[in-house]
Amino acid sequence: IDPLRANIERSGQAYRAVLLGTLFFMAVLHTGAVLSALGYPINIGLLAAPAVGLMFVVMVNYMGKFRRNYMFGVRTPWTLASELAWNKTHRITGKLFVLSGLLTIGATFLGPTVAFFTMMASILGTVVFAMVYSYLVWKNDPAMQTAADAK
């Protein structure tokens, strides 16, 4: 149902990496939950934070390879309207999410609470940045200026 379906198909390797990363993350959490249910002393908080961090580091490396679409990635009105805004936003946001992942993994050594708040703050900061940045790129996109002038 995606109008830009061909872009999803052209980004197949990146989407497979995202799906496999999500599957790995869920498998780690499931294994921890099962071991905890069997009586092993597993701290899910200490297991989840590095798993999320690793998922970000691995999966987000593919963000710059996503083609514009309505299903995956940073989908603001501006990234969907402008190819330039899509590409630039995904390149920089990918780097910021990798940094978020590394910070989350590092914060795990300070405890699950610190790791959780580090993860949430870095994700929120990256998302807010992506929204503002995508708007600024879109606003300064020469292709968008030409389209507005044509009207």
C-alpha positions as a printed Julia matrix, in Angstrom:
151×3 Matrix{Float64}:
  0.0     0.0     0.0
  3.07    2.25    0.04
  3.03    4.67   -2.93
  6.83    4.47   -2.96
  6.9     0.66   -2.86
  9.67    0.42   -5.44
 11.97    2.26   -3.04
 11.36   -0.37   -0.37
 12.26   -3.09   -2.83
 15.46   -1.23   -3.82
 16.4    -0.95   -0.13
 15.98   -4.67    0.52
 19.32   -5.27    2.23
 18.79   -2.4     4.66
 15.29   -3.58    5.55
 16.47   -7.14    6.1
 19.1    -5.81    8.51
 16.42   -3.93   10.44
 14.18   -7.0    10.59
 17.04   -9.25   11.7
 18.17   -6.69   14.29
 14.66   -6.55   15.71
 14.46  -10.34   15.74
 17.81  -10.57   17.56
 16.66   -8.01   20.16
 13.41   -9.88   20.78
 15.27  -13.21   21.02
 17.63  -11.78   23.67
 14.71  -10.49   25.73
 12.78  -13.73   25.32
 15.78  -15.8    26.4
 16.23  -13.58   29.46
 12.55  -13.87   30.36
 12.57  -17.65   30.01
 15.74  -18.0    32.1
 14.23  -15.72   34.75
 11.03  -17.78   34.78
 13.12  -20.93   35.28
 14.63  -19.42   38.41
 17.93  -18.07   37.12
 18.83  -14.65   38.56
 18.59  -12.62   35.34
 18.28   -8.82   35.55
 16.25   -7.96   32.45
 17.23   -4.3    32.81
 20.9    -5.19   32.52
 20.12   -7.42   29.56
 17.8    -5.05   27.68
 19.94   -1.9    27.7
 22.98   -3.36   25.93
 20.67   -5.26   23.57
 18.96   -1.99   22.6
 22.34   -0.28   22.25
 23.68   -3.06   20.05
 20.49   -3.04   17.99
 20.92    0.69   17.36
 24.59    0.37   16.44
 23.98   -2.46   13.97
 20.63   -1.55   12.45
 21.05    2.19   12.19
 24.22    1.79   10.13
 21.78    1.0     7.33
 19.64    4.12    7.82
 21.52    6.11    5.21
 20.71    3.39    2.67
 16.92    3.61    3.07
 15.16    5.0     0.05
 12.28    7.4     0.65
  9.16    5.45    1.72
  6.17    5.61    4.04
  7.02    2.6     6.23
 10.59    2.8     7.59
 12.87    5.58    8.69
 12.39    9.18    9.73
  9.02    9.93    8.18
  8.27   13.58    8.73
  6.2    15.56    6.23
  9.45   17.18    5.08
 11.46   14.01    4.51
  8.58   12.5     2.58
  8.27   15.61    0.4
 11.96   16.1    -0.36
 14.52   13.55   -1.48
 17.29   15.84   -0.22
 15.69   16.16    3.23
 15.22   12.37    3.36
 18.83   11.58    2.47
 20.49   14.22    4.66
 18.24   13.53    7.65
 18.85    9.78    7.49
 22.61   10.14    7.18
 22.99   12.38   10.21
 20.27   10.68   12.27
 21.92    7.32   11.65
 25.15    8.62   13.15
 23.28   10.06   16.14
 21.47    6.77   16.77
 24.79    4.89   16.65
 26.07    7.34   19.26
 22.9     6.71   21.28
 23.52    2.98   21.1
 27.13    3.31   22.22
 26.12    5.62   25.08
 23.45    3.14   26.17
 25.91    0.24   26.11
 28.41    2.29   28.11
 25.76    3.4    30.62
 24.92   -0.24   31.29
 28.07   -0.44   33.4
 26.64    2.3    35.63
 23.46    0.33   36.3
 20.11   -0.4    34.62
 18.49    2.86   35.77
 21.28    5.01   34.36
 21.23    2.97   31.14
 17.46    3.4    30.81
 17.55    7.17   31.27
 20.57    7.49   28.98
 18.77    5.48   26.31
 15.55    7.48   26.61
 17.29   10.88   26.67
 19.48   10.06   23.67
 16.57    8.68   21.66
 14.36   11.66   22.47
 17.16   14.09   21.65
 17.83   12.37   18.32
 14.14   12.32   17.38
 13.67   16.02   18.18
 16.84   16.85   16.26
 15.63   14.79   13.27
 12.33   16.65   13.15
 13.94   20.09   13.28
 16.77   19.18   10.91
 14.44   17.63    8.31
 12.34   20.81    8.31
 15.39   23.04    7.87
 16.77   20.94    5.0
 13.35   20.82    3.33
 12.92   24.59    3.69
 16.29   25.2     2.01
 15.93   22.5    -0.66
 16.36   24.13   -4.1
 13.96   21.6    -5.63
 11.25   22.67   -3.19
 11.95   26.34   -3.93
 11.52   25.68   -7.66
  8.25   23.82   -7.07
  6.92   26.67   -4.91
  7.94   29.24   -7.54
  6.15   27.26  -10.27
  2.84   27.6    -8.42
